[in-house]
Coordinates of C-alpha atoms (C1' of nucleotides) in Angstrom, one line a residue:
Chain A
X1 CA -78.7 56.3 159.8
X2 CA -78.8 59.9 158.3
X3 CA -75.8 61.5 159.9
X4 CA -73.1 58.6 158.8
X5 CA -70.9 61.3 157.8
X6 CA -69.4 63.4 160.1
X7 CA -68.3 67.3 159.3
X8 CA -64.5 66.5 158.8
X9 CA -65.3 64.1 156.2
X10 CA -67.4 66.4 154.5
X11 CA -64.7 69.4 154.8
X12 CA -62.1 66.3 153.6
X13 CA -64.6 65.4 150.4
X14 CA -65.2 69.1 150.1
X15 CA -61.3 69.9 149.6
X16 CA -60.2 66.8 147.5
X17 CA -63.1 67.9 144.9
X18 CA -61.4 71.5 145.0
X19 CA -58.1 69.9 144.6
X20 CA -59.1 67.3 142.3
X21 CA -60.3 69.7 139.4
X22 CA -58.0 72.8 140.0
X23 CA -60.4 74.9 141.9
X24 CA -57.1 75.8 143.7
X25 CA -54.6 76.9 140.8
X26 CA -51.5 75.2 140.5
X27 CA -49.2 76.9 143.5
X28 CA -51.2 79.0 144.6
X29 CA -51.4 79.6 148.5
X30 CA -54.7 78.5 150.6
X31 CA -56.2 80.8 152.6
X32 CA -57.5 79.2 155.5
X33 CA -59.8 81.3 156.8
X34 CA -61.3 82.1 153.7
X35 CA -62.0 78.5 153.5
X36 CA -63.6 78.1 157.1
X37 CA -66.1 80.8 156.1
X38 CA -66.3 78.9 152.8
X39 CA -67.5 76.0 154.2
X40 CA -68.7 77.2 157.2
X41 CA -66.4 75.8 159.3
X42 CA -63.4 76.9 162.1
X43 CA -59.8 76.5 160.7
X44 CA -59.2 73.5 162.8
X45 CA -61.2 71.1 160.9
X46 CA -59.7 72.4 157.7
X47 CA -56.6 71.9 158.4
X48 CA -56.9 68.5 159.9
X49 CA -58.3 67.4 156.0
X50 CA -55.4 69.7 154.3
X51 CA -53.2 67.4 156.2
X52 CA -54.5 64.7 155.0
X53 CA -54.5 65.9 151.3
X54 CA -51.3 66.8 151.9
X55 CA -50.2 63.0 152.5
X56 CA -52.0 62.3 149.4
X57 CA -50.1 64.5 147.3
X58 CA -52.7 66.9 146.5
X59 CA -50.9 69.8 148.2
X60 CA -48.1 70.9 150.0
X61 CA -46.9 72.2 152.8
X62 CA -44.7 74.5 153.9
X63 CA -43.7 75.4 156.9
X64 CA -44.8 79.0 158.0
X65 CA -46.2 79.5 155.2
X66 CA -49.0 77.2 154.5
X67 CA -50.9 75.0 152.1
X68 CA -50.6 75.3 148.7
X69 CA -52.1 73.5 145.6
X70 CA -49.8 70.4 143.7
X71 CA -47.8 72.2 140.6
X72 CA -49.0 70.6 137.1
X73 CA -45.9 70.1 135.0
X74 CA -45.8 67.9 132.4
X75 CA -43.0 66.0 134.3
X76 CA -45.4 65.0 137.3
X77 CA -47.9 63.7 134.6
X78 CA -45.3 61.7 133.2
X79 CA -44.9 60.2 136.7
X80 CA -48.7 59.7 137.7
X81 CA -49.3 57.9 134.4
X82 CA -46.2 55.6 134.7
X83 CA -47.6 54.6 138.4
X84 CA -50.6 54.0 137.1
X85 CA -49.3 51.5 134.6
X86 CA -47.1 49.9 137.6
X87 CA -50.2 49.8 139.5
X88 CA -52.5 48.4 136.7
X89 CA -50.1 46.7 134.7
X90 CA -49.6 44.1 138.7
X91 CA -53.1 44.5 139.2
X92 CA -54.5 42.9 136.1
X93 CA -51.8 40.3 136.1
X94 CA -53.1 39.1 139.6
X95 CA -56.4 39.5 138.3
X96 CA -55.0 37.1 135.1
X97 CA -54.1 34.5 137.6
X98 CA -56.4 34.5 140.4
X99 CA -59.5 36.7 139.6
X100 CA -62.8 35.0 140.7
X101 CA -64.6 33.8 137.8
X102 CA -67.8 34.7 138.9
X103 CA -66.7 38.6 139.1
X104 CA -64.8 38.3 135.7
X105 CA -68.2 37.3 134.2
X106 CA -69.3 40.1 135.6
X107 CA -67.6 43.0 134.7
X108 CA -67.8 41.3 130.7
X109 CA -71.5 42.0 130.9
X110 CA -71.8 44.8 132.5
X111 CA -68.9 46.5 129.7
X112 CA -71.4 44.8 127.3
X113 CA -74.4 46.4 128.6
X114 CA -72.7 49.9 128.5
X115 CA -70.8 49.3 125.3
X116 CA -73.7 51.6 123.4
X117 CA -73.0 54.5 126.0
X118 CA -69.4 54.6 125.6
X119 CA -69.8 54.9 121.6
X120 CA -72.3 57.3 121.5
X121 CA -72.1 59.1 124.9
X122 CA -71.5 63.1 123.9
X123 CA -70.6 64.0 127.5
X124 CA -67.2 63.2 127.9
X125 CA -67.4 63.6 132.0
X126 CA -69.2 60.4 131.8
X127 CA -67.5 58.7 128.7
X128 CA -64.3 59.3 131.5
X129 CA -65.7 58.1 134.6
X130 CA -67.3 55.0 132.3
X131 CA -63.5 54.5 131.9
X132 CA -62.4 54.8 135.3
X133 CA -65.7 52.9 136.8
X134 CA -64.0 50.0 134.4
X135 CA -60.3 50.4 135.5
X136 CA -61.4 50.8 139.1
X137 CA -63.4 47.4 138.8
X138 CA -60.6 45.4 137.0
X139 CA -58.4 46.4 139.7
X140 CA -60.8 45.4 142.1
X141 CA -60.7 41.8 140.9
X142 CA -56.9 41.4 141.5
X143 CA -58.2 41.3 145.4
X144 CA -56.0 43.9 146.3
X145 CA -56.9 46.6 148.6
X146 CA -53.8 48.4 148.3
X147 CA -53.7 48.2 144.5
X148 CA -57.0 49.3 144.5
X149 CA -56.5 52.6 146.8
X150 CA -53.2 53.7 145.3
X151 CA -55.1 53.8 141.8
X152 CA -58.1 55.7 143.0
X153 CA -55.4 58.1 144.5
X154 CA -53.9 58.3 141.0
X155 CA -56.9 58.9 139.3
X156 CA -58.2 61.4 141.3
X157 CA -54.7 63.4 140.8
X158 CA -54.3 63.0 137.2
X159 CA -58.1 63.3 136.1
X160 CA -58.7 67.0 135.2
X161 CA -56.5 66.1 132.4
X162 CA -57.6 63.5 131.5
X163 CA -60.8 65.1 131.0
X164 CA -58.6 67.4 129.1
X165 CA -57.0 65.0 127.0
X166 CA -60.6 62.9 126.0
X167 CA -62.5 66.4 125.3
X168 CA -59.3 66.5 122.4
X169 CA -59.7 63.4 121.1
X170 CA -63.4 63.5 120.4
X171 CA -63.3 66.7 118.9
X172 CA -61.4 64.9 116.5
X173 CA -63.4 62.2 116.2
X174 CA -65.6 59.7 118.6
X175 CA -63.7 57.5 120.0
X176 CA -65.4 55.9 122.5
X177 CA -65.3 52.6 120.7
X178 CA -61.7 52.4 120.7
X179 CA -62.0 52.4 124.4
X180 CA -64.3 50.2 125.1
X181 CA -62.5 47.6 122.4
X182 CA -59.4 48.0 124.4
X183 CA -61.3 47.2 127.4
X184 CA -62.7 44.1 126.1
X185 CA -59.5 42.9 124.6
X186 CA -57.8 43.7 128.3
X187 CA -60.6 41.6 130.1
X188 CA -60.6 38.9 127.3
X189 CA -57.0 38.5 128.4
X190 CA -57.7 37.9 131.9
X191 CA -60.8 35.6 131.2
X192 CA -58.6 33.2 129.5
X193 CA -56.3 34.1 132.1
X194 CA -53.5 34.9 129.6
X195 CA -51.9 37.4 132.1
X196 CA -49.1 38.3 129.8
X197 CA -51.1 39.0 127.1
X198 CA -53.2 41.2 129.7
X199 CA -50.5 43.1 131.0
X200 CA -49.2 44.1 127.2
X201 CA -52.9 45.4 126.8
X202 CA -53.6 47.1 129.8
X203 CA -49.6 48.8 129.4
X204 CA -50.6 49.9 125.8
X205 CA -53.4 50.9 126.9
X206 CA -52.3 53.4 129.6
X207 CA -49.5 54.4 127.9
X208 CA -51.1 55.3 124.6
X209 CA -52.5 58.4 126.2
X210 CA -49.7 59.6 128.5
X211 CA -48.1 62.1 125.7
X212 CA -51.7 62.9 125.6
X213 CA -52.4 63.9 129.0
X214 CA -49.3 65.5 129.1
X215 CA -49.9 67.3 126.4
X216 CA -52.7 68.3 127.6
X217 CA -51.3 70.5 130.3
X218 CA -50.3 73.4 128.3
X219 CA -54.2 73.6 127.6
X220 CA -55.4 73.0 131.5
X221 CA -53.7 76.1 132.3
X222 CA -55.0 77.9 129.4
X223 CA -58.7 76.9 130.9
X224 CA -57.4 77.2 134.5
X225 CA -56.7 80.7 133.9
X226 CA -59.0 82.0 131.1
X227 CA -62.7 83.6 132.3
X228 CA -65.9 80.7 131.3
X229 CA -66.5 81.9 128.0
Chain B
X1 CA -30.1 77.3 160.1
X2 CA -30.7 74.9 163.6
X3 CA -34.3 74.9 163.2
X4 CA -35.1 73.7 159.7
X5 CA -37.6 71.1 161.2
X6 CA -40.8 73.1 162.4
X7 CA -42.2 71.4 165.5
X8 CA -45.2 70.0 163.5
X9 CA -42.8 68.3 161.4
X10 CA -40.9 67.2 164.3
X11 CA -44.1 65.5 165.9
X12 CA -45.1 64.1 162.4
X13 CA -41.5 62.0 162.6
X14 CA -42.0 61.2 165.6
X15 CA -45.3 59.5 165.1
X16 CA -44.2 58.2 162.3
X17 CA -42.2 56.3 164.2
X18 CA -44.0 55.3 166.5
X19 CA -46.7 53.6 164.2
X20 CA -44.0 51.9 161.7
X21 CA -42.2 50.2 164.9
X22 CA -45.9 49.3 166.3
X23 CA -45.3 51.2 169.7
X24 CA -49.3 51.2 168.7
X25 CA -50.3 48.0 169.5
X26 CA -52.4 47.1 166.0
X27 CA -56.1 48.2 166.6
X28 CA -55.3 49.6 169.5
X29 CA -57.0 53.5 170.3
X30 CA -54.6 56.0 170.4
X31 CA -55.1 58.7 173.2
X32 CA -54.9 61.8 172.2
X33 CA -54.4 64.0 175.3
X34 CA -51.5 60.8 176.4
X35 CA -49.6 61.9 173.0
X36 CA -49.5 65.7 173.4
X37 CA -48.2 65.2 176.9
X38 CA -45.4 62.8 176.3
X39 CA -44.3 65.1 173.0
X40 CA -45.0 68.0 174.7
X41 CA -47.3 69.7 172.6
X42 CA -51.1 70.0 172.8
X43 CA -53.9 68.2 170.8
X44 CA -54.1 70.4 167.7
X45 CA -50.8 69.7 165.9
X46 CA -50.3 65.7 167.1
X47 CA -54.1 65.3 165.4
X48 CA -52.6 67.2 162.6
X49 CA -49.9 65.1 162.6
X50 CA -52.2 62.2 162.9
X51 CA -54.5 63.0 160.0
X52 CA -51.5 62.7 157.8
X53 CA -50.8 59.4 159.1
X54 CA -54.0 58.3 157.8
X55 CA -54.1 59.7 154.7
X56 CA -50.7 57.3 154.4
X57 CA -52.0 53.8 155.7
X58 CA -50.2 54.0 159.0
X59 CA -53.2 54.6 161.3
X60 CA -57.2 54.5 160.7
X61 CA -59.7 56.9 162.2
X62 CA -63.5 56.5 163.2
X63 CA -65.6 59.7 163.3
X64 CA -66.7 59.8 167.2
X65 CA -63.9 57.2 168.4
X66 CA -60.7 58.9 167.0
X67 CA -57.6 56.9 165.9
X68 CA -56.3 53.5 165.6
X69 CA -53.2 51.9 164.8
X70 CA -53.5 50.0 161.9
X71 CA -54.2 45.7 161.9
X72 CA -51.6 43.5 161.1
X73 CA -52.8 40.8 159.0
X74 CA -50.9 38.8 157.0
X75 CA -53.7 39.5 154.1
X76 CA -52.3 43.5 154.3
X77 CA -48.6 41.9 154.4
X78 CA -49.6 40.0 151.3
X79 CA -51.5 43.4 149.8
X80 CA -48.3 45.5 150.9
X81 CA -45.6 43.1 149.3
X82 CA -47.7 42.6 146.1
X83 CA -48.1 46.5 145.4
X84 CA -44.1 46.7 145.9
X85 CA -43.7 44.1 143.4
X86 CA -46.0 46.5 141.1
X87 CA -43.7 49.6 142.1
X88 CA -40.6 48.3 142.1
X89 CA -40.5 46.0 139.2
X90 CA -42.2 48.8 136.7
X91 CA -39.0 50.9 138.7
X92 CA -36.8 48.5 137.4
X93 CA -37.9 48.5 134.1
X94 CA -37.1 52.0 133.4
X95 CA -33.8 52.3 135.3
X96 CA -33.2 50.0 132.4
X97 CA -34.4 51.3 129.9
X98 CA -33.4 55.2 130.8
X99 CA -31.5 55.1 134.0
X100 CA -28.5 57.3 134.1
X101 CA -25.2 55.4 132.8
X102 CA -23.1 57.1 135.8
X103 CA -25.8 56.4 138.4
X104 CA -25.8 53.3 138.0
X105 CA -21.9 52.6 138.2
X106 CA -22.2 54.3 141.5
X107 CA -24.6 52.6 142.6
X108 CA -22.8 49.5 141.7
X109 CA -19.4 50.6 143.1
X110 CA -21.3 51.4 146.2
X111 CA -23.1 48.1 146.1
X112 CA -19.4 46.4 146.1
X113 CA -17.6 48.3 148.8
X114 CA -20.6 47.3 151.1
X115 CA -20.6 43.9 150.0
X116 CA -18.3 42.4 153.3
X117 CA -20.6 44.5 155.3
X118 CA -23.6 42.8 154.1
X119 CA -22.3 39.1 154.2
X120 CA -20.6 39.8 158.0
X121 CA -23.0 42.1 159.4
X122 CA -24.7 40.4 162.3
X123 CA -26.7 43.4 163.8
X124 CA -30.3 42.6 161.4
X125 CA -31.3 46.1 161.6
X126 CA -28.2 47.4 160.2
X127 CA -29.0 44.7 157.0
X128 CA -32.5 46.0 156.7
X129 CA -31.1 49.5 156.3
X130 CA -28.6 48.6 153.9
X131 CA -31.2 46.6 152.1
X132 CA -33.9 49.1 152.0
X133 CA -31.2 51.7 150.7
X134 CA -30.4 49.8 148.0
X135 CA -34.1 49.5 146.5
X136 CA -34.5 52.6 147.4
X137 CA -31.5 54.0 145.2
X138 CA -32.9 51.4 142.2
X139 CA -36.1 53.0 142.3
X140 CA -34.5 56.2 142.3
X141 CA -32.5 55.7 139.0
X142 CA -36.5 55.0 137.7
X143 CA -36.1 59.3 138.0
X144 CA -39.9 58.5 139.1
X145 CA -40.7 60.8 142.0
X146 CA -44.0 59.5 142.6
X147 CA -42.6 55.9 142.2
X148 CA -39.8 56.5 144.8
X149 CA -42.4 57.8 147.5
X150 CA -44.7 54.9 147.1
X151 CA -41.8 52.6 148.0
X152 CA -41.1 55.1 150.7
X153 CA -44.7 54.6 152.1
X154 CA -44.5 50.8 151.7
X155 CA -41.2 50.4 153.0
X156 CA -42.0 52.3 155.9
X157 CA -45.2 49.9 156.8
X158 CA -43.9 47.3 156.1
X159 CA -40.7 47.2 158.0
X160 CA -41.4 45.9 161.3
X161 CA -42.4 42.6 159.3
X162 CA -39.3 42.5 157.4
X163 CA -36.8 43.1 160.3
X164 CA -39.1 39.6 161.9
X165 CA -38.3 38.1 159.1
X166 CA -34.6 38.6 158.4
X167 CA -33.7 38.0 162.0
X168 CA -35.4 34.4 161.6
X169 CA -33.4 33.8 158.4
X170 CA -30.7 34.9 160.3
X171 CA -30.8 32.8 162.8
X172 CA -30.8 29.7 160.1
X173 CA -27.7 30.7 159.1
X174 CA -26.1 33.9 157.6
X175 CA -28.2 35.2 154.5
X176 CA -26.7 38.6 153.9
X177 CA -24.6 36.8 150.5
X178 CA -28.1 35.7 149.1
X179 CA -29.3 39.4 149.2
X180 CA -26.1 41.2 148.0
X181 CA -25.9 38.6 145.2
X182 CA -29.3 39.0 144.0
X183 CA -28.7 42.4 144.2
X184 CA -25.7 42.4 142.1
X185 CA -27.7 40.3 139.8
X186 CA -30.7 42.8 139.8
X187 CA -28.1 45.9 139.5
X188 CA -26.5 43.9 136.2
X189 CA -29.3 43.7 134.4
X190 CA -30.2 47.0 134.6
X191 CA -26.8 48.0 133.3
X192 CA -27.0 45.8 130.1
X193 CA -30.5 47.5 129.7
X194 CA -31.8 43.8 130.1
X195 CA -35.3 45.2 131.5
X196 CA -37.2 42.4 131.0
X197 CA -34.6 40.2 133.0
X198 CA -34.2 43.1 135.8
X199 CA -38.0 42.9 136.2
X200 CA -37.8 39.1 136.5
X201 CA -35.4 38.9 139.0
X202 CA -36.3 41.9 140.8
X203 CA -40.0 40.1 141.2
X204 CA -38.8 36.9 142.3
X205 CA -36.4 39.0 144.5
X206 CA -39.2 39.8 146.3
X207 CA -41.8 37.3 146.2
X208 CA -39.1 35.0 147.7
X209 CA -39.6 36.9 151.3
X210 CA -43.2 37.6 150.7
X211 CA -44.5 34.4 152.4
X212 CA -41.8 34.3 155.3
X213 CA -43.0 37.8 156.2
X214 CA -47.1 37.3 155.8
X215 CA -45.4 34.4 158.3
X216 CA -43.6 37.0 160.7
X217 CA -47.1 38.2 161.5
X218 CA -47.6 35.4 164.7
X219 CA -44.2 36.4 165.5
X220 CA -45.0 40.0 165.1
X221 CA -47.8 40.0 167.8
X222 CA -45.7 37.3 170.0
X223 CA -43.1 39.9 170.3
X224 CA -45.4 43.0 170.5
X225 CA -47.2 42.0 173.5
X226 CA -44.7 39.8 175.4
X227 CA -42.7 42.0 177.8
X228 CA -39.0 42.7 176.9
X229 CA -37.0 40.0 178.2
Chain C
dT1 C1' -73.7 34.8 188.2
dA2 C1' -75.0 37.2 184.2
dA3 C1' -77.4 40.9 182.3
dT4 C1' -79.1 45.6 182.4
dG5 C1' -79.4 50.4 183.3
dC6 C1' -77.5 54.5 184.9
dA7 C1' -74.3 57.9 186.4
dA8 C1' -69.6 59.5 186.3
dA9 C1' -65.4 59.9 183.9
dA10 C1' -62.7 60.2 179.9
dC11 C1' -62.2 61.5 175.4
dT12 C1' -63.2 63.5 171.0
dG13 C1' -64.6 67.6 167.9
dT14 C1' -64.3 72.2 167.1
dA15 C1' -64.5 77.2 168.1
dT16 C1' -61.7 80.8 169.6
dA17 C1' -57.9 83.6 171.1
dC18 C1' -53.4 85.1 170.7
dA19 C1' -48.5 85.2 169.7
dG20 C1' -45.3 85.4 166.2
dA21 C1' -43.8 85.0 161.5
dG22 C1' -44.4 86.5 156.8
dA23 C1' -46.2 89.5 153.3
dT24 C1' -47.4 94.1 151.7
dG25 C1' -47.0 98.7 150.7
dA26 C1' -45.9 103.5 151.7
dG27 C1' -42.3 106.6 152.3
dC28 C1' -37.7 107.9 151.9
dG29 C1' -33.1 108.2 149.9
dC30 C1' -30.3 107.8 145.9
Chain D
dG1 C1' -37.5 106.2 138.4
dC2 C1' -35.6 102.4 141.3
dG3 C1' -34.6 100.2 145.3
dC4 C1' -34.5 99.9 150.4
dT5 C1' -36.5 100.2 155.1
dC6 C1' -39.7 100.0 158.2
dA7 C1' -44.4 99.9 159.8
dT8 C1' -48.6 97.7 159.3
dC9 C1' -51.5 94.2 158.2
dT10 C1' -52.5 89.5 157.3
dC11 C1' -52.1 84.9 158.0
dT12 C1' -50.2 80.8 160.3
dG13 C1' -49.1 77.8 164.5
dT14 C1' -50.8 76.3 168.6
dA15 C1' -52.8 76.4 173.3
dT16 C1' -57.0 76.2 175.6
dA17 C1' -61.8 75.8 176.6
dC18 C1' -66.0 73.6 176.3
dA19 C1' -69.9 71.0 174.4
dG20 C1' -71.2 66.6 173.1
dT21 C1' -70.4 61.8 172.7
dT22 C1' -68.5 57.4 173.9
dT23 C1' -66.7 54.4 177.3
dT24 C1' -66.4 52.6 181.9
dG25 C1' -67.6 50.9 186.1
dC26 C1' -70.9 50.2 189.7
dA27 C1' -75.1 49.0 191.5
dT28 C1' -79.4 46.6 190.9
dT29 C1' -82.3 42.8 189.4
dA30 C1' -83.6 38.4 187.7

DNA sequence: TAATGCAAAACTGTATACAGAGATGAGCGC
DNA sequence: GCGCTCATCTCTGTATACAGTTTTGCATTA
């Protein structure tokens, strides 16, 4: 029960990471032999998990010419973050009306139980997949595997700036406890299965960082493209 | 400027098509060396063209046992219709708020000159098309690319269902003046900038054919493997 | 008859080869 | 110095081959 993965997933997991945080730079051309040797693998493979990332809007394709990484505008942000409120905003009003009880009950201790970590948690790769490990769960509860799978898609495109966008914020201050307040106030919603008032928090919620992340992608290229200091 | 379709692409429709019309019997395998032969093409760019299809929710794949079509459940039908009532109503919402003023009278004067086609049109495919074009074109005034290809991918699985369905409201009686009206009714609230009533009728636009086509599933595999009379 | 085991067939996973298209850069003319 | 052309090199698109795995069907046994 060792070998459950086979090599094409790996190659796939392998590429969405590299997509995920930028490892390709935004339109730039992939080189698919360089990969193979990369990863040790024959271009066939490769391609069959660019395809795939293609269909998932991680890169693009053109004809004769290649792969090539997803452009980062401040436009496409825009989009991914109003998605994700259609997608969350449906989601937690199903969850509102039809979540199991048992699950809500749940998720309200295990945010208790972390509450601590959010506030005080320095490493803000963690304080953001906290975040996401809560949105990904609420979601969850609406019973909705199609909900659920377009979301992690959207959160795996839009998260390098979202890592951008938190790093911002707590250099200004911590503000892991405004999180994790408007994460109890969103699942408070849907425990007293108020799925108005849910939706108006989980829409305020997303929203209130889009100019953020978009925002934030004026810096992602500025670290994309500058040498680790 | 003939060939502006590479032949991957032109497998890639073809497929395509062949999954959103179920000419893959749900769960069934999908042989490989059959396909290359009958497109006339070998094995690397139909599995190339397969990946994508998985990476969009039209086929699965199992490492070892290569690809499936899809189930057809009416739990996915419910999944599928619920996520379009997440895209399509946040869609709505800002076509209303932001939607072009001249789009929309186009869109409008389009929806009118169509109108005696919709309510006389007996061929039910031809109904579906005009149907999905116009919720298409709403989404588009959203100016949300990422919104307008998640319909796209919905839409696309989801059809088969919907055509089930309208024919047996068809055969009831002629239904084609319900759907232009609640159109017209969607489209007008959209060009007051009434978002909050485009959303509501847009939803219930929708959830009023979700159960008769989580019902079209039975019909769905009574048609699929009953020869063609 | 049903279950089991085995051997043959069929199919998948991937490396490799090669043709052709696209990019690159040197050399030449202006 | 600037731009254009052509040769060369690189990279993509796809066929094919083959190894390994899964499935299938037959024969044997209880």
């Amino acid at each position: 029960m060792a070998k459950t993965e086979s090599n094409v997933d790996r190659l796939y997991d392998a590429l969405r990471r590299m997509a995920t945080d930028f490892s390709f730079k935004p339109d730039a051309r992939i080189n698919e032999s360089a990969l193979a040797t990369q990863l040790d693998a024959s271009r066939t493979p490769i391609r069959e998990a660019l395809n795939r990332l293609v269909a998932e809007g991680f890169l693009t394709f053109q004809s004769g010419r290649g792969f090539f990484c997803r452009s980062l505008s401040p436009e496409l942000v825009m989009d991914l973050y109003e998605a994700r409120v259609a997608v969350e905003v449906e989601a937690v009003r199903l969850a509102a009306r039809r979540g199991d009880e048992r699950d809500i009950a749940v998720l309200m201790q295990e945010l208790e139980d972390i509450a601590p970590d959010y506030t005080s948690e320095a490493d803000t790769e963690a304080l953001l997949a906290m975040d996401e490990r809560f949105h990904t769960q609420l979601c969850a509860l609406s019973g909705n595997a199609e909900l659920a799978r377009m979301l992690a898609n959207l959160n795996d495109r839009i998260r390098y700036l979202r890592l951008i966008d938190l790093r911002r914020l707590q250099a200004i201050g911590p503000h892991g406890q405004t999180m994790v307040s408007a994460h109890q106030r969103i699942l408070d919603a849907v425990a007293r299965r108020d799925a108005e008032g849910a939706m108006a928090e989980m829409r305020a919620h997303i929203e209130r960082r889009r100019e953020g992340a978009t925002k934030a992608v004026r810096d992602a290229y500025a670290q994309l493209y500058v040498p680790e200091h």
